[in-house]
Amino acid sequence: MYEKIEKTIRMLYSVTILLFIAILSGLVLPVAAAEEANQQMLPVVPNPIPRQYIISQDGSGDFLTIQEGVNAAVDGDILIIYPGIYNENVEIMNKELTLMGISRDVCILQYDTAFYRKVPLTIAAGTVSNLTIYGMDSGVEQAAPTAEEIEKINQELIGDSWERQKNYSGYAVHIDQNFLFGRQLKFENCRIISENSHCVGAGSRGECQIIFEGCELISVGGGSCVYLHDPTTLAVGGTAALIMRNCYLKSYLCPYVMTFQSLAPENRLNLTFQNVRASAVAYEDSNSYRQNNVNTSLEVEALAALEKMGMLYRAGITSSAPAGLVHEMTAEESFEYMEKLENALKTRMISEVLAIDLPEGINYIATPKLETEPTANIWGIPNMLPNPYPIAKHQVLAVINHNNLPAAGWCGMNNAYLTPDSYGNTLIEMNAPVLMP
């Protein structure tokens, strides 16, 4: 009997030793680790040591184009981009990479954004630094997507179609992939310019962070600097965060600096703004403004009146604008500004536009007195929506709820909230309230 027990103990001991060796060899996962891996559904990391690839147009690096590097890279890899103007439609799908330019002044990614689906950069997660990303309006007719490309686009879209999307121009940066769920996308020291639509068009996903640090976002077209919406599908929804630190937002033509849209109230959006400067334009004329903007904050005219009476900052409402929040132009100054902008845009040289002075704050553009009532926007700005009403809200932030009704969240949004550590910003809506003594 004792021999039988001893034999069993030896057998169990041998099995234990073999199991221990197998674990050390990576052949068998411990039960707890296996369960955790199943719960997180994370793939096995094939690249424990990130590789660095050099992108250089003179042939001295690993690849000539950024897209070639993207195609070769796997999660975690770093693409170092040498100086040059890269005229590319870069698409990073289902990968978390680092794009690192040498300097944003000499590393430029540009593409004509005539079409919504072809833009300089499509991305969901990772880090982008030291680049200028330029969504151009070249004035040259662009080749439309082929029938095969349109079929592929329609297969990717749920509840949408290319028939609708073909009517829109593209962003400079497009963020709208389920791969963003639970991940982070960060832009550092980048300059993002758009001559057509918004500089950045972003669809958030649950548990994600979209971060801008030390960036310039410059709109010279009909779109704002940032357009942000939540997902329509709750399966990839949840709480998301937009964080902007030490950035500069500048909108030369569009009456909105930022546009926020809520598609599902269940998707919470936390907003943090720190030292975000803004140069915005506002119009006395109403034709440039959206009728469905439910923003509940003060309109530009009310801000100007309160500022003149010295009541704005007395109420604990703060702004970083050094010379006052609202700068009211005369009709003559307004005409001169719009003429300069029009002439600069005709040159198709972005440097000519950026040379136009647009002070920090809200630059209020007066309406010239015309002998006859205009039938369209007097500045030639396309109306964003049909305008059956005589009055629209004059605000530099657009807030759009799914039911077109204001709610109790940030600026009337039904799923966005400003974090208490938001401070030092030009626009009062971006600053947490300050208690005055």
Short mmCIF file of N, CA, C and O in Angstrom, two decimals, residues 225-331:
data_model
loop_
_atom_site.label_atom_id
_atom_site.label_comp_id
_atom_site.label_asym_id
_atom_site.label_seq_id
_atom_site.Cartn_x
_atom_site.Cartn_y
_atom_site.Cartn_z
N CYS A 225 -11.86 74.57 -36.22
CA CYS A 225 -10.56 73.93 -35.93
C CYS A 225 -10.74 72.48 -35.51
O CYS A 225 -9.92 71.62 -35.87
N VAL A 226 -11.78 72.19 -34.73
CA VAL A 226 -12.04 70.82 -34.28
C VAL A 226 -13.54 70.55 -34.37
O VAL A 226 -14.35 71.35 -33.89
N TYR A 227 -13.89 69.43 -35.00
CA TYR A 227 -15.26 68.93 -34.98
C TYR A 227 -15.22 67.58 -34.28
O TYR A 227 -14.53 66.66 -34.72
N LEU A 228 -15.94 67.47 -33.16
CA LEU A 228 -15.90 66.25 -32.35
C LEU A 228 -17.31 65.72 -32.12
O LEU A 228 -18.21 66.47 -31.72
N HIS A 229 -17.49 64.43 -32.38
CA HIS A 229 -18.78 63.78 -32.10
C HIS A 229 -18.53 62.43 -31.44
O HIS A 229 -17.43 61.88 -31.51
N ASP A 230 -19.55 61.90 -30.80
CA ASP A 230 -19.46 60.58 -30.17
C ASP A 230 -19.97 59.53 -31.15
O ASP A 230 -20.55 59.86 -32.18
N PRO A 231 -19.78 58.23 -30.85
CA PRO A 231 -20.25 57.18 -31.76
C PRO A 231 -21.76 56.98 -31.64
O PRO A 231 -22.35 57.20 -30.59
N THR A 232 -22.36 56.56 -32.74
CA THR A 232 -23.80 56.27 -32.72
C THR A 232 -24.07 54.88 -32.14
O THR A 232 -25.15 54.61 -31.65
N THR A 233 -23.08 53.99 -32.22
CA THR A 233 -23.23 52.62 -31.74
C THR A 233 -22.75 52.53 -30.29
O THR A 233 -21.57 52.76 -30.01
N LEU A 234 -23.66 52.19 -29.37
CA LEU A 234 -23.29 52.15 -27.96
C LEU A 234 -22.30 51.04 -27.65
O LEU A 234 -21.63 51.09 -26.61
N ALA A 235 -22.19 50.06 -28.52
CA ALA A 235 -21.24 48.97 -28.29
C ALA A 235 -19.80 49.47 -28.21
O ALA A 235 -18.97 48.87 -27.54
N VAL A 236 -19.51 50.59 -28.89
CA VAL A 236 -18.16 51.16 -28.82
C VAL A 236 -18.21 52.55 -28.17
O VAL A 236 -17.30 53.36 -28.32
N GLY A 237 -19.30 52.80 -27.43
CA GLY A 237 -19.45 54.07 -26.74
C GLY A 237 -18.89 54.02 -25.33
O GLY A 237 -18.18 53.09 -24.95
N GLY A 238 -19.23 55.03 -24.54
CA GLY A 238 -18.73 55.13 -23.18
C GLY A 238 -18.14 56.51 -22.94
O GLY A 238 -18.38 57.46 -23.68
N THR A 239 -17.33 56.61 -21.90
CA THR A 239 -16.73 57.89 -21.53
C THR A 239 -15.46 58.14 -22.33
O THR A 239 -14.60 57.27 -22.44
N ALA A 240 -15.36 59.34 -22.90
CA ALA A 240 -14.18 59.73 -23.66
C ALA A 240 -13.67 61.06 -23.13
O ALA A 240 -14.38 61.77 -22.43
N ALA A 241 -12.43 61.40 -23.50
CA ALA A 241 -11.83 62.64 -23.02
C ALA A 241 -11.15 63.37 -24.16
O ALA A 241 -10.44 62.77 -24.97
N LEU A 242 -11.38 64.70 -24.22
CA LEU A 242 -10.62 65.58 -25.09
C LEU A 242 -9.80 66.50 -24.20
O LEU A 242 -10.35 67.20 -23.34
N ILE A 243 -8.48 66.49 -24.41
CA ILE A 243 -7.57 67.29 -23.58
C ILE A 243 -6.74 68.18 -24.51
O ILE A 243 -6.10 67.69 -25.44
N MET A 244 -6.76 69.48 -24.24
CA MET A 244 -5.95 70.43 -25.03
C MET A 244 -5.12 71.26 -24.06
O MET A 244 -5.66 71.89 -23.15
N ARG A 245 -3.81 71.26 -24.29
CA ARG A 245 -2.90 72.03 -23.44
C ARG A 245 -1.97 72.88 -24.30
O ARG A 245 -1.38 72.37 -25.26
N ASN A 246 -1.84 74.14 -23.94
CA ASN A 246 -0.87 75.03 -24.60
C ASN A 246 -1.01 75.02 -26.12
O ASN A 246 -0.02 74.92 -26.85
N CYS A 247 -2.23 75.15 -26.57
CA CYS A 247 -2.52 75.14 -28.00
C CYS A 247 -3.01 76.51 -28.46
O CYS A 247 -3.38 77.36 -27.65
N TYR A 248 -3.01 76.69 -29.79
CA TYR A 248 -3.55 77.93 -30.37
C TYR A 248 -4.53 77.54 -31.46
O TYR A 248 -4.19 76.82 -32.40
N LEU A 249 -5.78 78.01 -31.33
CA LEU A 249 -6.83 77.77 -32.32
C LEU A 249 -7.07 79.07 -33.07
O LEU A 249 -7.30 80.12 -32.45
N LYS A 250 -7.05 79.00 -34.39
CA LYS A 250 -7.25 80.22 -35.18
C LYS A 250 -8.19 79.91 -36.34
O LYS A 250 -7.92 79.01 -37.14
N SER A 251 -9.28 80.66 -36.42
CA SER A 251 -10.25 80.50 -37.49
C SER A 251 -10.39 81.81 -38.23
O SER A 251 -10.91 82.79 -37.68
N TYR A 252 -9.92 81.87 -39.47
CA TYR A 252 -9.91 83.11 -40.23
C TYR A 252 -11.26 83.43 -40.86
O TYR A 252 -11.58 84.60 -41.09
N LEU A 253 -12.06 82.42 -41.17
CA LEU A 253 -13.29 82.63 -41.93
C LEU A 253 -14.52 82.02 -41.28
O LEU A 253 -15.57 82.66 -41.20
N CYS A 254 -14.39 80.78 -40.81
CA CYS A 254 -15.53 80.09 -40.21
C CYS A 254 -15.93 80.77 -38.91
O CYS A 254 -15.07 81.12 -38.10
N PRO A 255 -17.22 80.98 -38.67
CA PRO A 255 -17.64 81.63 -37.42
C PRO A 255 -17.51 80.75 -36.19
O PRO A 255 -17.76 81.22 -35.08
N TYR A 256 -17.10 79.50 -36.37
CA TYR A 256 -16.94 78.60 -35.22
C TYR A 256 -15.48 78.18 -35.09
O TYR A 256 -14.83 77.80 -36.06
N VAL A 257 -15.00 78.23 -33.86
CA VAL A 257 -13.65 77.73 -33.57
C VAL A 257 -13.70 76.23 -33.33
O VAL A 257 -12.81 75.49 -33.76
N MET A 258 -14.74 75.76 -32.63
CA MET A 258 -14.90 74.33 -32.38
C MET A 258 -16.37 73.97 -32.53
O MET A 258 -17.26 74.78 -32.25
N THR A 259 -16.61 72.73 -32.97
CA THR A 259 -17.97 72.22 -33.17
C THR A 259 -18.10 70.89 -32.45
O THR A 259 -17.29 69.98 -32.65
N PHE A 260 -19.13 70.77 -31.60
CA PHE A 260 -19.35 69.55 -30.83
C PHE A 260 -20.75 69.00 -31.15
O PHE A 260 -21.72 69.76 -31.16
N GLN A 261 -20.81 67.71 -31.38
CA GLN A 261 -22.10 67.08 -31.69
C GLN A 261 -22.33 65.87 -30.80
O GLN A 261 -21.45 64.99 -30.69
N SER A 262 -23.48 65.82 -30.16
CA SER A 262 -23.87 64.68 -29.34
C SER A 262 -24.85 63.81 -30.11
O SER A 262 -25.92 64.27 -30.51
N LEU A 263 -24.47 62.56 -30.32
CA LEU A 263 -25.33 61.62 -31.04
C LEU A 263 -26.07 60.68 -30.11
O LEU A 263 -27.13 60.17 -30.46
N ALA A 264 -25.51 60.43 -28.93
CA ALA A 264 -26.14 59.55 -27.94
C ALA A 264 -25.81 60.07 -26.55
O ALA A 264 -24.64 60.12 -26.18
N PRO A 265 -26.81 60.47 -25.76
CA PRO A 265 -26.54 61.04 -24.43
C PRO A 265 -25.79 60.10 -23.50
O PRO A 265 -25.17 60.55 -22.54
N GLU A 266 -25.83 58.80 -23.77
CA GLU A 266 -25.15 57.83 -22.90
C GLU A 266 -23.63 57.95 -22.98
O GLU A 266 -22.91 57.46 -22.09
N ASN A 267 -23.11 58.57 -24.03
CA ASN A 267 -21.66 58.67 -24.22
C ASN A 267 -21.14 59.96 -23.59
O ASN A 267 -21.26 61.04 -24.16
N ARG A 268 -20.55 59.85 -22.44
CA ARG A 268 -20.04 61.03 -21.72
C ARG A 268 -18.74 61.51 -22.34
O ARG A 268 -17.88 60.71 -22.74
N LEU A 269 -18.58 62.84 -22.41
CA LEU A 269 -17.37 63.46 -22.93
C LEU A 269 -16.83 64.43 -21.89
O LEU A 269 -17.51 65.38 -21.50
N ASN A 270 -15.61 64.19 -21.42
CA ASN A 270 -14.95 65.07 -20.46
C ASN A 270 -13.97 65.99 -21.21
O ASN A 270 -13.10 65.51 -21.94
N LEU A 271 -14.12 67.29 -21.00
CA LEU A 271 -13.31 68.28 -21.70
C LEU A 271 -12.35 68.96 -20.74
O LEU A 271 -12.75 69.45 -19.68
N THR A 272 -11.07 69.02 -21.13
CA THR A 272 -10.07 69.74 -20.34
C THR A 272 -9.32 70.68 -21.27
O THR A 272 -8.73 70.25 -22.27
N PHE A 273 -9.34 71.98 -20.95
CA PHE A 273 -8.62 72.99 -21.71
C PHE A 273 -7.68 73.73 -20.77
O PHE A 273 -8.12 74.24 -19.73
N GLN A 274 -6.41 73.78 -21.13
CA GLN A 274 -5.43 74.48 -20.31
C GLN A 274 -4.54 75.34 -21.21
O GLN A 274 -3.86 74.82 -22.09
N ASN A 275 -4.60 76.66 -20.97
CA ASN A 275 -3.79 77.61 -21.74
C ASN A 275 -4.01 77.45 -23.24
O ASN A 275 -3.06 77.37 -24.03
N VAL A 276 -5.27 77.41 -23.62
CA VAL A 276 -5.65 77.32 -25.04
C VAL A 276 -6.03 78.72 -25.52
O VAL A 276 -7.03 79.29 -25.08
N ARG A 277 -5.21 79.27 -26.39
CA ARG A 277 -5.48 80.59 -26.94
C ARG A 277 -6.32 80.43 -28.21
O ARG A 277 -6.22 79.44 -28.91
N ALA A 278 -7.12 81.44 -28.50
CA ALA A 278 -7.98 81.38 -29.67
C ALA A 278 -8.10 82.74 -30.33
O ALA A 278 -8.23 83.76 -29.66
N SER A 279 -8.03 82.73 -31.66
CA SER A 279 -8.35 83.90 -32.47
C SER A 279 -9.53 83.52 -33.34
O SER A 279 -9.41 82.69 -34.24
N ALA A 280 -10.68 84.12 -33.03
CA ALA A 280 -11.92 83.74 -33.70
C ALA A 280 -12.52 84.93 -34.41
O ALA A 280 -12.19 86.09 -34.11
N VAL A 281 -13.42 84.65 -35.34
CA VAL A 281 -14.20 85.71 -35.97
C VAL A 281 -15.67 85.49 -35.65
O VAL A 281 -16.13 84.35 -35.50
N ALA A 282 -16.39 86.58 -35.52
CA ALA A 282 -17.84 86.55 -35.35
C ALA A 282 -18.43 87.58 -36.30
O ALA A 282 -17.77 88.58 -36.62
N TYR A 283 -19.64 87.34 -36.74
CA TYR A 283 -20.25 88.20 -37.75
C TYR A 283 -21.53 88.85 -37.21
O TYR A 283 -22.36 88.20 -36.56
N GLU A 284 -21.67 90.13 -37.52
CA GLU A 284 -22.92 90.81 -37.21
C GLU A 284 -24.07 90.19 -38.02
O GLU A 284 -25.18 90.03 -37.52
N ASP A 285 -23.77 89.81 -39.23
CA ASP A 285 -24.74 89.14 -40.10
C ASP A 285 -25.01 87.73 -39.57
O ASP A 285 -24.13 87.08 -39.01
N SER A 286 -26.23 87.25 -39.72
CA SER A 286 -26.62 85.94 -39.15
C SER A 286 -26.53 84.79 -40.13
O SER A 286 -26.68 83.63 -39.73
N ASN A 287 -26.32 85.06 -41.41
CA ASN A 287 -26.42 84.01 -42.41
C ASN A 287 -25.33 82.94 -42.30
O ASN A 287 -25.44 81.88 -42.89
N SER A 288 -24.25 83.22 -41.58
CA SER A 288 -23.16 82.26 -41.47
C SER A 288 -23.37 81.24 -40.35
O SER A 288 -22.60 80.29 -40.24
N TYR A 289 -24.38 81.42 -39.55
CA TYR A 289 -24.53 80.63 -38.33
C TYR A 289 -25.56 79.51 -38.48
O TYR A 289 -26.53 79.63 -39.23
N ARG A 290 -25.32 78.45 -37.71
CA ARG A 290 -26.22 77.29 -37.73
C ARG A 290 -27.48 77.61 -36.93
O ARG A 290 -27.43 78.18 -35.85
N GLN A 291 -28.62 77.15 -37.47
CA GLN A 291 -29.87 77.35 -36.76
C GLN A 291 -30.03 76.35 -35.61
O GLN A 291 -30.77 76.60 -34.66
N ASN A 292 -29.35 75.21 -35.68
CA ASN A 292 -29.53 74.18 -34.64
C ASN A 292 -28.43 74.22 -33.58
O ASN A 292 -28.19 73.24 -32.88
N ASN A 293 -27.73 75.35 -33.45
CA ASN A 293 -26.75 75.50 -32.39
C ASN A 293 -27.49 75.76 -31.07
O ASN A 293 -28.14 76.79 -30.90
N VAL A 294 -27.37 74.82 -30.12
CA VAL A 294 -28.10 74.94 -28.85
C VAL A 294 -27.22 75.49 -27.73
O VAL A 294 -27.56 75.38 -26.56
N ASN A 295 -26.08 76.07 -28.09
CA ASN A 295 -25.15 76.62 -27.10
C ASN A 295 -25.89 77.58 -26.16
O ASN A 295 -26.53 78.53 -26.60
N THR A 296 -25.78 77.34 -24.86
CA THR A 296 -26.50 78.15 -23.87
C THR A 296 -25.62 79.22 -23.24
O THR A 296 -26.08 79.94 -22.34
N SER A 297 -24.38 79.34 -23.67
CA SER A 297 -23.51 80.38 -23.10
C SER A 297 -23.84 81.73 -23.73
O SER A 297 -24.68 81.84 -24.62
N LEU A 298 -23.15 82.77 -23.26
CA LEU A 298 -23.45 84.13 -23.71
C LEU A 298 -23.08 84.33 -25.18
O LEU A 298 -22.05 83.85 -25.65
N GLU A 299 -23.93 85.06 -25.90
CA GLU A 299 -23.63 85.38 -27.29
C GLU A 299 -22.59 86.50 -27.35
O GLU A 299 -22.32 87.20 -26.36
N VAL A 300 -21.98 86.64 -28.52
CA VAL A 300 -20.87 87.58 -28.68
C VAL A 300 -21.29 89.00 -28.32
O VAL A 300 -20.56 89.72 -27.63
N GLU A 301 -22.48 89.41 -28.75
CA GLU A 301 -22.94 90.76 -28.45
C GLU A 301 -23.09 90.98 -26.95
O GLU A 301 -22.76 92.07 -26.42
N ALA A 302 -23.58 89.98 -26.24
CA ALA A 302 -23.72 90.08 -24.78
C ALA A 302 -22.36 90.14 -24.10
O ALA A 302 -22.15 90.92 -23.15
N LEU A 303 -21.40 89.37 -24.60
CA LEU A 303 -20.05 89.41 -24.04
C LEU A 303 -19.44 90.80 -24.21
O LEU A 303 -18.81 91.34 -23.30
N ALA A 304 -19.63 91.38 -25.41
CA ALA A 304 -19.08 92.71 -25.68
C ALA A 304 -19.69 93.75 -24.76
O ALA A 304 -18.99 94.61 -24.21
N ALA A 305 -21.01 93.67 -24.55
CA ALA A 305 -21.69 94.65 -23.68
C ALA A 305 -21.23 94.52 -22.24
O ALA A 305 -20.94 95.53 -21.57
N LEU A 306 -21.11 93.29 -21.74
CA LEU A 306 -20.67 93.08 -20.36
C LEU A 306 -19.22 93.53 -20.17
O LEU A 306 -18.86 94.09 -19.13
N GLU A 307 -18.41 93.31 -21.19
CA GLU A 307 -17.01 93.71 -21.10
C GLU A 307 -16.89 95.23 -21.04
O GLU A 307 -16.08 95.78 -20.28
N LYS A 308 -17.71 95.94 -21.84
CA LYS A 308 -17.68 97.40 -21.83
C LYS A 308 -18.08 97.96 -20.46
O LYS A 308 -17.56 98.98 -20.01
N MET A 309 -19.01 97.26 -19.80
CA MET A 309 -19.47 97.72 -18.49
C MET A 309 -18.57 97.26 -17.36
O MET A 309 -18.80 97.58 -16.19
N GLY A 310 -17.54 96.47 -17.68
CA GLY A 310 -16.62 95.98 -16.66
C GLY A 310 -17.20 94.89 -15.79
O GLY A 310 -16.70 94.62 -14.70
N MET A 311 -18.25 94.24 -16.28
CA MET A 311 -18.94 93.24 -15.45
C MET A 311 -18.50 91.81 -15.76
O MET A 311 -18.80 90.90 -15.01
N LEU A 312 -17.79 91.62 -16.87
CA LEU A 312 -17.44 90.26 -17.29
C LEU A 312 -16.52 89.60 -16.27
O LEU A 312 -16.81 88.51 -15.77
N TYR A 313 -15.43 90.24 -15.94
CA TYR A 313 -14.45 89.64 -15.04
C TYR A 313 -14.85 89.82 -13.58
O TYR A 313 -14.41 89.06 -12.72
N ARG A 314 -15.71 90.81 -13.32
CA ARG A 314 -16.22 90.99 -11.97
C ARG A 314 -17.09 89.81 -11.57
O ARG A 314 -17.22 89.50 -10.39
N ALA A 315 -17.67 89.15 -12.55
CA ALA A 315 -18.54 88.01 -12.28
C ALA A 315 -17.74 86.71 -12.17
O ALA A 315 -18.31 85.63 -12.06
N GLY A 316 -16.41 86.81 -12.23
CA GLY A 316 -15.59 85.61 -12.11
C GLY A 316 -15.39 84.88 -13.42
O GLY A 316 -14.93 83.74 -13.44
N ILE A 317 -15.73 85.54 -14.54
CA ILE A 317 -15.55 84.94 -15.87
C ILE A 317 -14.21 85.43 -16.41
O ILE A 317 -13.99 86.64 -16.55
N THR A 318 -13.32 84.52 -16.72
CA THR A 318 -11.95 84.88 -17.07
C THR A 318 -11.61 84.59 -18.53
O THR A 318 -12.20 83.72 -19.15
N SER A 319 -10.65 85.33 -19.04
CA SER A 319 -10.14 85.13 -20.40
C SER A 319 -8.66 85.49 -20.42
O SER A 319 -8.22 86.39 -19.71
N SER A 320 -7.91 84.79 -21.27
CA SER A 320 -6.47 85.07 -21.38
C SER A 320 -6.18 86.14 -22.42
O SER A 320 -5.02 86.51 -22.61
N ALA A 321 -7.20 86.63 -23.12
CA ALA A 321 -6.98 87.63 -24.17
C ALA A 321 -6.35 88.88 -23.56
O ALA A 321 -6.92 89.48 -22.64
N PRO A 322 -5.19 89.30 -24.04
CA PRO A 322 -4.46 90.41 -23.39
C PRO A 322 -5.11 91.78 -23.58
O PRO A 322 -4.95 92.66 -22.75
N ALA A 323 -5.85 91.96 -24.67
CA ALA A 323 -6.42 93.28 -24.95
C ALA A 323 -7.94 93.26 -24.95
O ALA A 323 -8.58 94.05 -25.62
N GLY A 324 -8.52 92.36 -24.20
CA GLY A 324 -9.97 92.26 -24.16
C GLY A 324 -10.47 91.10 -25.00
O GLY A 324 -9.84 90.70 -25.99
N LEU A 325 -11.61 90.57 -24.63
CA LEU A 325 -12.13 89.37 -25.28
C LEU A 325 -12.72 89.66 -26.65
O LEU A 325 -12.46 88.94 -27.62
N VAL A 326 -13.53 90.71 -26.78
CA VAL A 326 -14.23 91.00 -28.05
C VAL A 326 -13.64 92.26 -28.68
O VAL A 326 -13.59 93.32 -28.04
N HIS A 327 -13.18 92.15 -29.93
CA HIS A 327 -12.65 93.29 -30.68
C HIS A 327 -13.66 93.63 -31.77
O HIS A 327 -13.81 92.87 -32.73
N GLU A 328 -14.33 94.74 -31.64
CA GLU A 328 -15.36 95.12 -32.61
C GLU A 328 -14.75 95.93 -33.74
O GLU A 328 -14.20 97.02 -33.53
N MET A 329 -14.83 95.40 -34.95
CA MET A 329 -14.31 96.10 -36.13
C MET A 329 -15.38 97.07 -36.65
O MET A 329 -16.57 96.79 -36.59
N THR A 330 -14.92 98.17 -37.20
CA THR A 330 -15.82 99.06 -37.91
C THR A 330 -16.14 98.42 -39.27
O THR A 330 -15.49 97.46 -39.69
N ALA A 331 -17.12 98.98 -39.96
CA ALA A 331 -17.47 98.47 -41.29
C ALA A 331 -16.27 98.56 -42.23
O ALA A 331 -16.01 97.65 -43.04
#
